Tab-separated table of C-alpha atoms in Angstrom:
chain	number	residue	atom	x	y	z
A	1	MET	CA	200.103	216.837	63.591
A	2	ARG	CA	198.916	213.481	64.959
A	3	LEU	CA	195.541	212.925	66.822
A	4	GLY	CA	195.505	212.018	70.480
A	5	PRO	CA	192.581	210.585	72.479
A	6	ARG	CA	190.933	213.961	73.249
A	7	SER	CA	191.255	215.203	69.583
A	8	VAL	CA	189.580	212.025	68.377
A	9	ALA	CA	186.873	212.410	70.857
A	10	ALA	CA	186.041	216.015	69.948
A	11	LEU	CA	186.095	215.085	66.173
A	12	VAL	CA	183.767	212.193	66.787
A	13	LEU	CA	181.385	214.444	68.598
A	14	VAL	CA	181.606	216.965	65.754
A	15	GLY	CA	180.935	214.291	63.369
A	16	ALA	CA	177.874	213.144	65.270
A	17	VAL	CA	176.336	216.563	65.257
A	18	GLY	CA	177.139	216.861	61.643
A	19	VAL	CA	175.471	213.573	60.807
A	20	ALA	CA	172.538	214.586	62.732
A	21	GLY	CA	172.363	217.862	61.038
A	22	PHE	CA	172.567	216.705	57.450
A	23	GLY	CA	171.062	213.281	57.590
A	24	TRP	CA	167.927	213.922	59.696
A	25	PRO	CA	165.606	213.387	56.729
A	26	PHE	CA	166.874	209.733	56.673
A	27	LEU	CA	167.029	209.239	60.374
A	28	ALA	CA	163.755	210.744	61.555
A	29	PRO	CA	160.628	208.629	61.657
A	30	PRO	CA	158.180	209.004	58.760
A	31	ASP	CA	155.708	210.994	60.949
A	32	SER	CA	158.056	213.690	61.940
A	33	ARG	CA	157.530	217.279	61.012
A	34	VAL	CA	159.995	218.825	58.531
A	35	SER	CA	159.254	222.500	59.657
A	36	ALA	CA	160.484	221.447	63.113
A	37	HIS	CA	163.970	221.440	61.529
A	38	ALA	CA	163.845	224.726	59.614
A	39	GLN	CA	165.205	226.894	62.381
A	40	ASP	CA	168.044	224.664	63.501
A	41	ALA	CA	170.840	226.348	61.744
A	42	PRO	CA	171.575	229.045	64.601
A	43	TRP	CA	171.760	226.287	67.115
A	44	LEU	CA	174.106	224.178	64.840
A	45	PHE	CA	176.350	227.110	64.474
A	46	ALA	CA	176.548	227.909	68.178
A	47	GLY	CA	177.366	224.264	68.882
A	48	LEU	CA	179.803	224.013	66.054
A	49	LEU	CA	181.863	227.107	67.423
A	50	VAL	CA	182.096	225.426	70.729
A	51	LEU	CA	183.258	222.181	69.188
A	52	LEU	CA	185.921	223.900	67.058
A	53	VAL	CA	187.334	225.425	70.166
A	54	ALA	CA	187.569	222.025	71.773
A	55	VAL	CA	189.164	220.415	68.853
A	56	VAL	CA	191.841	223.299	68.735
A	57	ALA	CA	192.514	222.914	72.562
A	58	ALA	CA	192.667	219.142	72.384
A	59	THR	CA	195.094	219.217	69.484
A	60	ILE	CA	197.311	222.002	71.127
A	61	ALA	CA	197.365	220.139	74.437
A	62	GLU	CA	198.309	216.612	72.940
A	63	SER	CA	200.636	217.909	70.341
A	64	GLY	CA	202.511	220.681	72.218
A	65	LEU	CA	201.580	223.159	69.676
A	66	GLY	CA	202.038	226.907	70.432
A	67	PRO	CA	201.110	230.342	68.773
A	68	LYS	CA	203.036	229.575	65.742
A	69	ALA	CA	200.544	226.782	64.694
A	70	VAL	CA	197.496	229.165	65.439
A	71	ALA	CA	199.263	231.826	63.323
A	72	MET	CA	199.646	229.534	60.375
A	73	LEU	CA	196.094	228.378	60.697
A	74	GLY	CA	194.866	231.993	60.490
A	75	VAL	CA	197.195	232.773	57.407
A	76	LEU	CA	195.851	229.605	55.380
A	77	ALA	CA	192.364	230.405	56.481
A	78	ALA	CA	192.543	233.909	55.320
A	79	THR	CA	194.106	232.843	52.061
A	80	GLY	CA	191.319	230.266	51.327
A	81	ALA	CA	188.707	232.792	52.204
A	82	ALA	CA	190.417	235.331	49.696
A	83	LEU	CA	190.502	232.434	46.966
A	84	ARG	CA	186.812	231.636	47.248
A	85	PRO	CA	185.393	234.895	45.585
A	86	LEU	CA	187.714	234.315	42.422
A	87	GLY	CA	185.363	231.369	41.320
A	88	ALA	CA	182.407	231.445	43.283
A	89	GLY	CA	179.333	231.642	41.105
A	90	THR	CA	181.137	230.355	37.990
A	91	ALA	CA	180.197	227.028	37.145
A	92	GLY	CA	181.597	225.612	40.390
A	93	LEU	CA	185.192	226.908	39.634
A	94	GLU	CA	186.372	227.190	43.354
A	95	PRO	CA	190.341	227.236	43.622
A	96	MET	CA	190.246	227.209	47.404
A	97	PHE	CA	189.480	223.558	47.438
A	98	PHE	CA	192.987	222.404	46.132
A	99	LEU	CA	194.517	224.642	49.047
A	100	MET	CA	192.197	222.757	51.568
A	101	VAL	CA	193.342	219.395	50.265
A	102	LEU	CA	196.944	220.064	50.305
A	103	SER	CA	196.807	221.985	53.814
A	104	GLY	CA	194.940	219.159	55.294
A	105	ARG	CA	197.538	216.711	54.064
A	106	VAL	CA	200.415	218.649	55.891
A	107	LEU	CA	198.555	219.964	58.978
A	108	GLY	CA	196.780	216.627	59.811
A	109	PRO	CA	193.101	215.828	60.332
A	110	GLY	CA	192.541	217.790	63.600
A	111	PHE	CA	193.837	221.145	62.435
A	112	GLY	CA	192.632	220.280	58.877
A	113	PHE	CA	188.962	220.137	60.214
A	114	VAL	CA	189.355	223.422	61.974
A	115	LEU	CA	190.955	225.204	58.961
A	116	GLY	CA	188.292	224.120	56.594
A	117	SER	CA	185.576	225.337	59.029
A	118	VAL	CA	187.202	228.670	59.736
A	119	THR	CA	188.020	229.303	56.063
A	120	MET	CA	184.249	228.889	55.140
A	121	PHE	CA	183.240	231.237	58.052
A	122	ALA	CA	185.701	233.870	56.953
A	123	SER	CA	184.756	233.567	53.307
A	124	ALA	CA	181.061	233.934	54.214
A	125	LEU	CA	181.858	237.212	56.080
A	126	LEU	CA	183.979	238.344	53.226
A	127	THR	CA	181.407	237.600	50.362
A	128	GLY	CA	178.198	238.421	52.404
A	129	GLY	CA	177.256	234.687	52.083
A	130	VAL	CA	175.971	234.555	55.814
A	131	GLY	CA	172.686	232.589	56.139
A	132	PRO	CA	171.271	229.327	57.382
A	133	TRP	CA	173.418	227.276	55.146
A	134	MET	CA	176.751	228.532	56.632
A	135	PRO	CA	177.165	226.162	59.619
A	136	PHE	CA	176.513	223.324	57.092
A	137	GLN	CA	179.305	224.819	54.677
A	138	MET	CA	181.612	224.917	57.741
A	139	LEU	CA	180.915	221.290	58.597
A	140	ALA	CA	181.175	219.892	54.963
A	141	MET	CA	184.419	221.802	54.335
A	142	GLY	CA	185.831	220.794	57.738
A	143	TRP	CA	185.158	217.158	56.863
A	144	PHE	CA	186.656	217.611	53.395
A	145	THR	CA	189.826	218.979	54.779
A	146	MET	CA	190.046	216.556	57.711
A	147	GLY	CA	189.806	213.752	55.171
A	148	ALA	CA	192.957	214.835	53.378
A	149	GLY	CA	194.750	214.659	56.659
A	150	LEU	CA	193.639	211.168	57.188
A	151	LEU	CA	195.077	209.778	53.850
A	152	PRO	CA	197.777	207.228	54.304
A	153	PHE	CA	201.528	207.425	54.396
A	154	PRO	CA	201.815	211.175	55.509
A	155	ASP	CA	205.586	210.670	56.320
A	156	ARG	CA	206.653	208.483	53.524
A	157	LEU	CA	204.630	209.137	50.337
A	158	ARG	CA	206.131	211.875	48.083
A	159	GLY	CA	206.356	212.931	44.524
A	160	ARG	CA	204.053	211.884	41.790
A	161	ALA	CA	202.371	209.061	43.740
A	162	GLU	CA	201.439	211.635	46.416
A	163	LEU	CA	199.956	213.987	43.819
A	164	LEU	CA	198.017	211.283	42.227
A	165	MET	CA	196.476	210.455	45.775
A	166	LEU	CA	195.590	213.996	46.387
A	167	ALA	CA	194.020	214.724	43.081
A	168	GLY	CA	192.051	211.590	43.374
A	169	TYR	CA	190.829	212.341	46.774
A	170	GLY	CA	190.151	216.060	45.858
A	171	CYS	CA	188.098	214.866	42.802
A	172	LEU	CA	185.821	212.531	44.849
A	173	ALA	CA	185.633	215.011	47.812
A	174	ALA	CA	184.441	217.828	45.405
A	175	PHE	CA	181.597	215.661	44.245
A	176	ALA	CA	180.899	214.610	47.854
A	177	TYR	CA	180.911	218.221	49.070
A	178	GLY	CA	178.074	219.049	46.485
A	179	ALA	CA	176.041	216.056	47.516
A	180	VAL	CA	176.391	216.901	51.327
A	181	MET	CA	175.436	220.605	50.690
A	182	ASN	CA	172.442	219.748	48.567
A	183	LEU	CA	171.251	217.465	51.444
A	184	GLN	CA	170.977	220.545	53.495
A	185	GLY	CA	168.340	222.501	51.624
A	186	TRP	CA	166.584	219.758	49.856
A	187	PRO	CA	164.067	218.781	52.444
A	188	PHE	CA	162.695	222.311	52.654
A	189	MET	CA	162.036	222.820	48.638
A	190	SER	CA	158.920	222.525	46.975
A	191	LEU	CA	159.707	219.957	44.213
A	192	GLY	CA	158.080	217.216	42.144
A	193	SER	CA	156.947	214.057	43.466
A	194	GLY	CA	159.893	212.363	41.820
A	195	ILE	CA	162.645	214.401	43.385
A	196	GLY	CA	161.054	216.118	46.421
A	197	PHE	CA	161.444	215.040	50.129
A	198	ARG	CA	158.296	213.290	51.589
A	199	ALA	CA	158.136	213.071	55.423
A	200	ASP	CA	155.818	210.009	55.111
A	201	ALA	CA	158.021	208.056	52.628
A	202	PRO	CA	160.353	205.261	53.637
A	203	VAL	CA	164.005	205.962	53.673
A	204	LEU	CA	164.803	204.224	50.276
A	205	THR	CA	162.241	206.306	48.481
A	206	ASN	CA	163.639	209.471	49.845
A	207	LEU	CA	167.268	208.305	48.911
A	208	ALA	CA	165.969	207.771	45.444
A	209	HIS	CA	164.407	211.270	45.253
A	210	PHE	CA	167.547	212.845	46.575
A	211	ALA	CA	169.746	211.104	44.064
A	212	ALA	CA	167.584	212.135	41.232
A	213	TYR	CA	167.441	215.710	42.605
A	214	HIS	CA	171.284	215.917	42.993
A	215	LEU	CA	172.049	214.551	39.465
A	216	ALA	CA	169.679	216.958	38.112
A	217	THR	CA	170.858	220.187	39.997
A	218	SER	CA	174.455	219.742	40.903
A	219	LEU	CA	176.484	217.599	38.706
A	220	GLY	CA	177.736	220.281	36.430
A	221	TRP	CA	178.902	222.432	39.373
A	222	ASP	CA	180.641	219.488	41.075
A	223	LEU	CA	182.552	218.495	37.885
A	224	GLY	CA	183.788	221.992	37.484
A	225	ARG	CA	184.996	222.049	41.203
A	226	ALA	CA	186.542	218.608	40.687
A	227	VAL	CA	188.398	219.594	37.519
A	228	VAL	CA	189.793	222.804	38.979
A	229	THR	CA	191.004	220.775	41.971
A	230	VAL	CA	192.852	218.214	40.155
A	231	VAL	CA	194.510	220.593	37.693
A	232	LEU	CA	195.794	222.902	40.445
A	233	THR	CA	196.963	219.967	42.475
A	234	PHE	CA	199.069	218.694	39.572
A	235	THR	CA	200.297	222.109	38.505
A	236	LEU	CA	200.847	223.968	41.789
A	237	GLY	CA	200.758	220.963	44.181
A	238	PRO	CA	204.520	220.334	44.459
A	239	THR	CA	205.492	223.813	45.221
A	240	LEU	CA	202.690	224.345	47.753
A	241	LEU	CA	203.286	221.122	49.587
A	242	ALA	CA	206.972	221.972	49.771
A	243	ALA	CA	206.331	225.430	51.213
A	244	LEU	CA	203.860	224.171	53.673
A	245	ARG	CA	206.221	221.500	54.914
A	246	ARG	CA	209.132	223.888	55.016
A	247	ALA	CA	206.870	226.292	57.202
A	248	THR	CA	205.668	223.458	59.660
A	249	ARG	CA	209.488	222.605	60.035
A	250	ARG	CA	210.478	226.116	60.756
A	251	ALA	CA	207.540	226.414	63.359
A	252	ALA	CA	208.818	223.277	64.877
A	253	PHE	CA	205.374	221.956	65.403
A	254	GLU	CA	206.408	218.499	66.390
A	255	THR	CA	209.845	219.185	67.992
A	256	PRO	CA	209.525	218.039	71.652
A	257	VAL	CA	211.172	219.916	74.288
A	258	THR	CA	213.900	218.008	75.964
A	259	PHE	CA	216.309	218.835	78.802
A	260	GLU	CA	219.718	217.041	78.923
A	261	ASP	CA	221.959	216.529	81.801
A	262	PRO	CA	225.161	218.567	81.551
A	263	ALA	CA	228.244	216.569	80.834
A	264	PRO	CA	229.855	215.446	84.081
A	265	VAL	CA	232.952	217.468	85.108
A	266	ASN	CA	236.158	215.463	85.906
A	267	ARG	CA	237.574	216.780	88.911
A	268	PRO	CA	240.990	215.866	89.950
A	269	THR	CA	241.191	213.544	92.962
């Protein structure tokens, strides 16, 4: 499913909202008030829902997708939500990540972003993990899944080379996801002077503090997530990729509707 101009515009807008939501500690002036951003999550969640609908509508309008695409999106989101509780809270062992990587690869960046966001929303409802962190999780997982859809050679690369690329991407993205999610809560925590956020400090100082905080608190969880993603990609990846591609072909996601003129009738003269 390729992106058109409206889908790109919607995703760029989502990205701008996400960068502002996650990166404000490094974008705000030194004299800004940290507490002013403590209640931003409900507004971010409301805006994100509107933007998700915009991405879906733009992708459907530009690709000619129909109810089958939305149904497949729902099935994959439900599967991912069901997988998340299997490893949540256990050393970062989260099998849903490999499903997001492979689904994003097949479905493309637009539907990949929507799939990642909707999966996190559904899993939060399933596990009781609803809180101010939820819209940030939706954004981060949406980016993670969209990135898989942006990987090169979606029509030509197959076999072991594709698995190597997906495993490498999944490994890097697993660490990136942990870093981004740490950024969501770090400014509001009461931490030591060497790792805590300081509103009056320059950007480079806060970057160094955040790097120290992330390495001290999250590296083990991110490593477990990365290892599980790589192992499952190599073991289950070929079967799942084939199943996803077969399902998209049967749904005729990209089959254009054409009308051919009937063959001319030779009439006797």
